[in-house]
């Protein structure tokens, strides 16, 4: 290794049975997560959102440049304008604007089991929209110039950790990706070297919330893994 400054690192030593127990317990909690599309307007504590963003901010990432920004939208006016812009894009995507859909027939077919359409009321009813930005440039100093690395991978992992933490806190989430979503940069007053990656909608499910039965079909371990 090349010379560089170091600090000690160690982890709590667990015996194998405790280690297995903890991994299975977390798996079982994560298994109860669902992508939710029915949000109540009940408020949630700001501290939960802050802690989840701090958790996301610990994600492994390229050269420790931490190429992410989380814009938390709570203002009703801002949520309404994001909903309006997102729904306009979605109407074009689904062909609900009277034109040919921008989505291919194959794509629309793949979405059939989810029942989604251009209506996105949750963008207004959920208490928080976390708009996640990927910083193509900026480095640790966020100077807008320094090259960042593995940006999509880094921010994708951070989003996973964000969602896991919010789920652990008993909150529902939806990863929403209006396409195209350039309008979010202006809405959130972010610089042009940042690219909006997704909106994480956060709140509590309505009492009558449902999820598509399709979402319960999870590939088994034997299909998603191979052991060499
Ligand atoms: N952005 C659209 C379409 C959509 C696309 C995929 I891939 C999904 O998994 C779900 C929806 C929408 O939000 O309706």
mmCIF file of C-alpha atoms and ligand atoms in Angstrom:
data_model
loop_
_atom_site.group_PDB
_atom_site.id
_atom_site.type_symbol
_atom_site.label_atom_id
_atom_site.label_comp_id
_atom_site.label_asym_id
_atom_site.label_seq_id
_atom_site.Cartn_x
_atom_site.Cartn_y
_atom_site.Cartn_z
ATOM 1 C CA UNK A 1 0.000 0.000 0.000
ATOM 2 C CA UNK A 2 1.124 3.507 -0.695
ATOM 3 C CA UNK A 3 1.768 5.663 2.318
ATOM 4 C CA UNK A 4 -1.345 7.345 3.667
ATOM 5 C CA UNK A 5 -2.773 8.356 7.019
ATOM 6 C CA UNK A 6 -4.722 5.602 8.824
ATOM 7 C CA UNK A 7 -6.887 5.102 11.919
ATOM 8 C CA UNK A 8 -7.640 1.749 13.631
ATOM 9 C CA UNK A 9 -10.709 -0.242 12.557
ATOM 10 C CA UNK A 10 -12.444 -3.102 14.342
ATOM 11 C CA UNK A 11 -15.942 -4.571 14.661
ATOM 12 C CA UNK A 12 -17.790 -6.116 17.552
ATOM 13 C CA UNK A 13 -16.848 -9.844 17.538
ATOM 14 C CA UNK A 14 -19.997 -11.956 17.183
ATOM 15 C CA UNK A 15 -20.116 -15.733 17.341
ATOM 16 C CA UNK A 16 -21.517 -17.425 14.249
ATOM 17 C CA UNK A 17 -24.947 -18.138 15.706
ATOM 18 C CA UNK A 18 -25.413 -14.499 16.752
ATOM 19 C CA UNK A 19 -24.177 -13.345 13.365
ATOM 20 C CA UNK A 20 -26.690 -15.594 11.557
ATOM 21 C CA UNK A 21 -29.470 -14.510 13.891
ATOM 22 C CA UNK A 22 -28.837 -10.816 13.209
ATOM 23 C CA UNK A 23 -28.581 -11.237 9.439
ATOM 24 C CA UNK A 24 -31.825 -13.227 9.350
ATOM 25 C CA UNK A 25 -33.593 -10.749 11.617
ATOM 26 C CA UNK A 26 -32.663 -7.813 9.387
ATOM 27 C CA UNK A 27 -33.623 -9.814 6.294
ATOM 28 C CA UNK A 28 -37.013 -10.505 7.826
ATOM 29 C CA UNK A 29 -37.571 -6.819 8.583
ATOM 30 C CA UNK A 30 -36.505 -5.749 5.099
ATOM 31 C CA UNK A 31 -38.819 -8.387 3.640
ATOM 32 C CA UNK A 32 -41.775 -6.449 4.986
ATOM 33 C CA UNK A 33 -40.842 -3.331 2.981
ATOM 34 C CA UNK A 34 -43.124 -2.523 0.087
ATOM 35 C CA UNK A 35 -43.134 0.238 -2.468
ATOM 36 C CA UNK A 36 -46.190 2.221 -1.389
ATOM 37 C CA UNK A 37 -48.320 4.445 -3.631
ATOM 38 C CA UNK A 38 -50.953 5.516 -1.096
ATOM 39 C CA UNK A 39 -49.685 8.094 1.384
ATOM 40 C CA UNK A 40 -51.607 9.882 4.111
ATOM 41 C CA UNK A 41 -50.852 13.526 4.912
ATOM 42 C CA UNK A 42 -49.933 12.632 8.515
ATOM 43 C CA UNK A 43 -46.727 14.364 9.524
ATOM 44 C CA UNK A 44 -43.565 12.473 10.376
ATOM 45 C CA UNK A 45 -40.732 13.774 12.541
ATOM 46 C CA UNK A 46 -38.077 15.730 10.717
ATOM 47 C CA UNK A 47 -35.477 13.956 12.899
ATOM 48 C CA UNK A 48 -36.277 10.624 11.214
ATOM 49 C CA UNK A 49 -35.616 12.128 7.785
ATOM 50 C CA UNK A 50 -32.399 13.724 9.025
ATOM 51 C CA UNK A 51 -31.144 10.458 10.541
ATOM 52 C CA UNK A 52 -32.003 8.512 7.384
ATOM 53 C CA UNK A 53 -30.101 11.013 5.233
ATOM 54 C CA UNK A 54 -27.142 10.767 7.589
ATOM 55 C CA UNK A 55 -27.336 6.968 7.244
ATOM 56 C CA UNK A 56 -27.393 7.326 3.442
ATOM 57 C CA UNK A 57 -24.397 9.633 3.708
ATOM 58 C CA UNK A 58 -22.308 6.741 5.085
ATOM 59 C CA UNK A 59 -22.658 4.727 1.856
ATOM 60 C CA UNK A 60 -19.545 3.391 0.151
ATOM 61 C CA UNK A 61 -18.742 5.628 -2.808
ATOM 62 C CA UNK A 62 -16.132 6.597 -5.366
ATOM 63 C CA UNK A 63 -12.961 8.091 -3.820
ATOM 64 C CA UNK A 64 -15.038 9.208 -0.811
ATOM 65 C CA UNK A 65 -16.280 12.205 -2.804
ATOM 66 C CA UNK A 66 -19.799 11.457 -1.487
ATOM 67 C CA UNK A 67 -21.406 12.552 -4.755
ATOM 68 C CA UNK A 68 -24.963 13.025 -3.499
ATOM 69 C CA UNK A 69 -27.364 15.688 -2.390
ATOM 70 C CA UNK A 70 -30.747 15.117 -0.753
ATOM 71 C CA UNK A 71 -33.220 17.975 -1.269
ATOM 72 C CA UNK A 72 -36.063 17.555 1.229
ATOM 73 C CA UNK A 73 -39.281 19.088 -0.041
ATOM 74 C CA UNK A 74 -41.988 19.693 2.579
ATOM 75 C CA UNK A 75 -43.579 22.937 1.375
ATOM 76 C CA UNK A 76 -47.101 22.323 0.006
ATOM 77 C CA UNK A 77 -46.538 24.813 -2.848
ATOM 78 C CA UNK A 78 -43.282 23.169 -3.890
ATOM 79 C CA UNK A 79 -44.822 19.690 -3.678
ATOM 80 C CA UNK A 80 -47.730 20.864 -5.829
ATOM 81 C CA UNK A 81 -45.466 22.288 -8.514
ATOM 82 C CA UNK A 82 -43.373 19.081 -8.546
ATOM 83 C CA UNK A 83 -46.579 17.029 -8.849
ATOM 84 C CA UNK A 84 -47.810 19.162 -11.747
ATOM 85 C CA UNK A 85 -44.517 18.923 -13.650
ATOM 86 C CA UNK A 86 -44.166 15.178 -12.940
ATOM 87 C CA UNK A 87 -47.735 14.426 -14.031
ATOM 88 C CA UNK A 88 -47.214 16.372 -17.269
ATOM 89 C CA UNK A 89 -44.231 14.119 -18.050
ATOM 90 C CA UNK A 90 -46.153 11.012 -17.021
ATOM 91 C CA UNK A 91 -49.102 11.910 -19.263
ATOM 92 C CA UNK A 92 -46.696 11.937 -22.205
ATOM 93 C CA UNK A 93 -45.110 8.678 -20.993
ATOM 94 C CA UNK A 94 -48.451 6.851 -20.764
ATOM 95 C CA UNK A 95 -49.976 8.615 -23.803
ATOM 96 C CA UNK A 96 -52.636 10.204 -21.590
ATOM 97 C CA UNK A 97 -52.015 13.510 -23.386
ATOM 98 C CA UNK A 98 -53.757 12.271 -26.543
ATOM 99 C CA UNK A 99 -50.457 11.607 -28.369
ATOM 100 C CA UNK A 100 -48.652 8.298 -28.887
ATOM 101 C CA UNK A 101 -47.154 7.135 -25.566
ATOM 102 C CA UNK A 102 -43.440 7.814 -25.145
ATOM 103 C CA UNK A 103 -43.207 4.413 -23.449
ATOM 104 C CA UNK A 104 -42.958 1.383 -25.727
ATOM 105 C CA UNK A 105 -45.779 -1.177 -25.764
ATOM 106 C CA UNK A 106 -43.369 -3.583 -24.120
ATOM 107 C CA UNK A 107 -42.698 -1.135 -21.273
ATOM 108 C CA UNK A 108 -46.389 -0.387 -20.773
ATOM 109 C CA UNK A 109 -47.003 -4.156 -20.770
ATOM 110 C CA UNK A 110 -44.372 -4.625 -18.056
ATOM 111 C CA UNK A 111 -46.187 -2.060 -15.886
ATOM 112 C CA UNK A 112 -49.625 -3.693 -16.231
ATOM 113 C CA UNK A 113 -49.304 -5.707 -13.015
ATOM 114 C CA UNK A 114 -48.430 -2.532 -11.082
ATOM 115 C CA UNK A 115 -51.506 -0.589 -12.192
ATOM 116 C CA UNK A 116 -49.609 2.707 -12.426
ATOM 117 C CA UNK A 117 -50.835 5.670 -14.458
ATOM 118 C CA UNK A 118 -50.071 9.383 -14.819
ATOM 119 C CA UNK A 119 -51.873 10.374 -11.591
ATOM 120 C CA UNK A 120 -49.375 11.011 -8.814
ATOM 121 C CA UNK A 121 -51.393 12.445 -5.892
ATOM 122 C CA UNK A 122 -48.830 11.115 -3.415
ATOM 123 C CA UNK A 123 -46.404 13.807 -4.596
ATOM 124 C CA UNK A 124 -48.676 16.259 -2.788
ATOM 125 C CA UNK A 125 -50.100 14.236 0.092
ATOM 126 C CA UNK A 126 -46.915 12.628 1.455
ATOM 127 C CA UNK A 127 -45.243 14.843 4.054
ATOM 128 C CA UNK A 128 -41.791 14.687 2.448
ATOM 129 C CA UNK A 129 -40.311 14.260 -1.005
ATOM 130 C CA UNK A 130 -36.589 13.578 -0.838
ATOM 131 C CA UNK A 131 -35.221 14.521 -4.251
ATOM 132 C CA UNK A 132 -31.919 12.708 -4.676
ATOM 133 C CA UNK A 133 -29.242 14.349 -6.828
ATOM 134 C CA UNK A 134 -26.118 12.706 -8.204
ATOM 135 C CA UNK A 135 -23.146 15.060 -8.380
ATOM 136 C CA UNK A 136 -21.294 14.398 -11.619
ATOM 137 C CA UNK A 137 -18.569 16.756 -10.446
ATOM 138 C CA UNK A 138 -17.554 18.497 -7.251
ATOM 139 C CA UNK A 139 -15.385 16.264 -5.047
ATOM 140 C CA UNK A 140 -15.586 16.588 -1.281
ATOM 141 C CA UNK A 141 -15.503 20.380 -1.503
ATOM 142 C CA UNK A 142 -18.455 20.473 -3.951
ATOM 143 C CA UNK A 143 -16.527 22.892 -6.147
ATOM 144 C CA UNK A 144 -18.431 21.894 -9.291
ATOM 145 C CA UNK A 145 -15.134 21.096 -11.055
ATOM 146 C CA UNK A 146 -13.397 18.079 -9.486
ATOM 147 C CA UNK A 147 -14.254 14.811 -11.268
ATOM 148 C CA UNK A 148 -16.426 12.341 -9.317
ATOM 149 C CA UNK A 149 -16.291 8.575 -9.857
ATOM 150 C CA UNK A 150 -18.841 5.744 -9.906
ATOM 151 C CA UNK A 151 -21.508 8.340 -9.323
ATOM 152 C CA UNK A 152 -24.599 6.272 -10.188
ATOM 153 C CA UNK A 153 -23.339 3.275 -8.238
ATOM 154 C CA UNK A 154 -22.523 5.423 -5.185
ATOM 155 C CA UNK A 155 -25.833 7.272 -5.141
ATOM 156 C CA UNK A 156 -27.768 4.064 -5.832
ATOM 157 C CA UNK A 157 -26.239 2.421 -2.762
ATOM 158 C CA UNK A 158 -26.970 5.555 -0.700
ATOM 159 C CA UNK A 159 -30.616 5.431 -1.791
ATOM 160 C CA UNK A 160 -30.815 1.789 -0.678
ATOM 161 C CA UNK A 161 -29.501 2.715 2.745
ATOM 162 C CA UNK A 162 -31.859 5.697 2.959
ATOM 163 C CA UNK A 163 -34.864 3.508 2.183
ATOM 164 C CA UNK A 164 -33.751 0.776 4.598
ATOM 165 C CA UNK A 165 -33.393 3.323 7.414
ATOM 166 C CA UNK A 166 -36.792 4.893 6.697
ATOM 167 C CA UNK A 167 -38.388 1.443 6.651
ATOM 168 C CA UNK A 168 -36.744 0.615 9.979
ATOM 169 C CA UNK A 169 -38.308 3.825 11.344
ATOM 170 C CA UNK A 170 -41.760 2.554 10.331
ATOM 171 C CA UNK A 171 -42.191 4.829 7.326
ATOM 172 C CA UNK A 172 -43.423 3.967 3.859
ATOM 173 C CA UNK A 173 -41.410 4.935 0.799
ATOM 174 C CA UNK A 174 -41.795 5.093 -2.949
ATOM 175 C CA UNK A 175 -38.883 5.482 -5.321
ATOM 176 C CA UNK A 176 -40.382 7.616 -8.055
ATOM 177 C CA UNK A 177 -38.595 8.392 -11.312
ATOM 178 C CA UNK A 178 -40.533 10.716 -13.571
ATOM 179 C CA UNK A 179 -38.890 10.715 -16.964
ATOM 180 C CA UNK A 180 -37.338 13.052 -17.951
ATOM 181 C CA UNK A 181 -36.777 14.677 -14.570
ATOM 182 C CA UNK A 182 -34.576 17.642 -15.390
ATOM 183 C CA UNK A 183 -37.322 19.928 -14.003
ATOM 184 C CA UNK A 184 -36.348 18.806 -10.499
ATOM 185 C CA UNK A 185 -32.986 20.586 -10.705
ATOM 186 C CA UNK A 186 -34.664 23.948 -11.077
ATOM 187 C CA UNK A 187 -37.432 23.127 -8.589
ATOM 188 C CA UNK A 188 -34.817 22.275 -5.953
ATOM 189 C CA UNK A 189 -32.420 25.075 -6.931
ATOM 190 C CA UNK A 190 -29.513 22.724 -7.622
ATOM 191 C CA UNK A 191 -26.492 23.456 -9.829
ATOM 192 C CA UNK A 192 -26.206 22.155 -13.378
ATOM 193 C CA UNK A 193 -23.490 19.602 -12.565
ATOM 194 C CA UNK A 194 -26.037 17.705 -10.459
ATOM 195 C CA UNK A 195 -28.415 15.214 -12.039
ATOM 196 C CA UNK A 196 -31.735 14.287 -10.374
ATOM 197 C CA UNK A 197 -31.741 10.519 -9.870
ATOM 198 C CA UNK A 198 -35.037 9.812 -8.131
ATOM 199 C CA UNK A 199 -37.650 11.155 -5.765
ATOM 200 C CA UNK A 200 -38.009 9.153 -2.554
ATOM 201 C CA UNK A 201 -41.560 9.798 -1.370
ATOM 202 C CA UNK A 202 -41.798 9.363 2.424
ATOM 203 C CA UNK A 203 -44.710 9.170 4.816
ATOM 204 C CA UNK A 204 -47.257 6.819 6.280
ATOM 205 C CA UNK A 205 -49.547 4.581 4.255
ATOM 206 C CA UNK A 206 -53.250 5.465 4.204
ATOM 207 C CA UNK A 207 -55.366 3.059 6.314
ATOM 208 C CA UNK A 208 -56.726 1.476 3.105
ATOM 209 C CA UNK A 209 -53.383 1.342 1.267
ATOM 210 C CA UNK A 210 -52.728 -1.663 -0.940
ATOM 211 C CA UNK A 211 -49.771 -2.894 -2.952
ATOM 212 C CA UNK A 212 -49.864 -4.863 -6.194
ATOM 213 C CA UNK A 213 -49.901 -8.624 -5.562
ATOM 214 C CA UNK A 214 -47.187 -8.772 -8.222
ATOM 215 C CA UNK A 215 -44.803 -7.067 -5.763
ATOM 216 C CA UNK A 216 -44.888 -10.110 -3.486
ATOM 217 C CA UNK A 217 -43.275 -12.373 -6.076
ATOM 218 C CA UNK A 218 -39.633 -12.437 -5.013
ATOM 219 C CA UNK A 219 -37.040 -14.504 -6.815
ATOM 220 C CA UNK A 220 -35.676 -17.254 -4.536
ATOM 221 C CA UNK A 221 -32.067 -17.372 -3.315
ATOM 222 C CA UNK A 222 -31.327 -20.190 -5.779
ATOM 223 C CA UNK A 223 -32.199 -17.873 -8.664
ATOM 224 C CA UNK A 224 -30.559 -14.662 -7.479
ATOM 225 C CA UNK A 225 -27.290 -16.236 -6.367
ATOM 226 C CA UNK A 226 -24.647 -18.636 -7.595
ATOM 227 C CA UNK A 227 -21.842 -20.028 -5.462
ATOM 228 C CA UNK A 228 -18.490 -20.683 -7.094
HETATM 229 N N1 LIG B 1 -42.382 6.608 -14.084
HETATM 230 C C1 LIG B 1 -43.647 5.992 -14.392
HETATM 231 C C2 LIG B 1 -43.511 4.597 -14.921
HETATM 232 C C3 LIG B 1 -42.944 3.531 -14.092
HETATM 233 C C4 LIG B 1 -41.847 2.868 -14.546
HETATM 234 C C5 LIG B 1 -41.347 1.811 -13.845
HETATM 235 I I1 LIG B 1 -39.798 0.728 -14.616
HETATM 236 C C6 LIG B 1 -41.931 1.403 -12.630
HETATM 237 O O1 LIG B 1 -41.403 0.337 -11.927
HETATM 238 C C7 LIG B 1 -43.042 2.073 -12.172
HETATM 239 C C8 LIG B 1 -43.547 3.149 -12.909
HETATM 240 C C9 LIG B 1 -44.588 6.057 -13.180
HETATM 241 O O2 LIG B 1 -44.145 6.399 -12.093
HETATM 242 O O3 LIG B 1 -45.771 5.790 -13.328
#
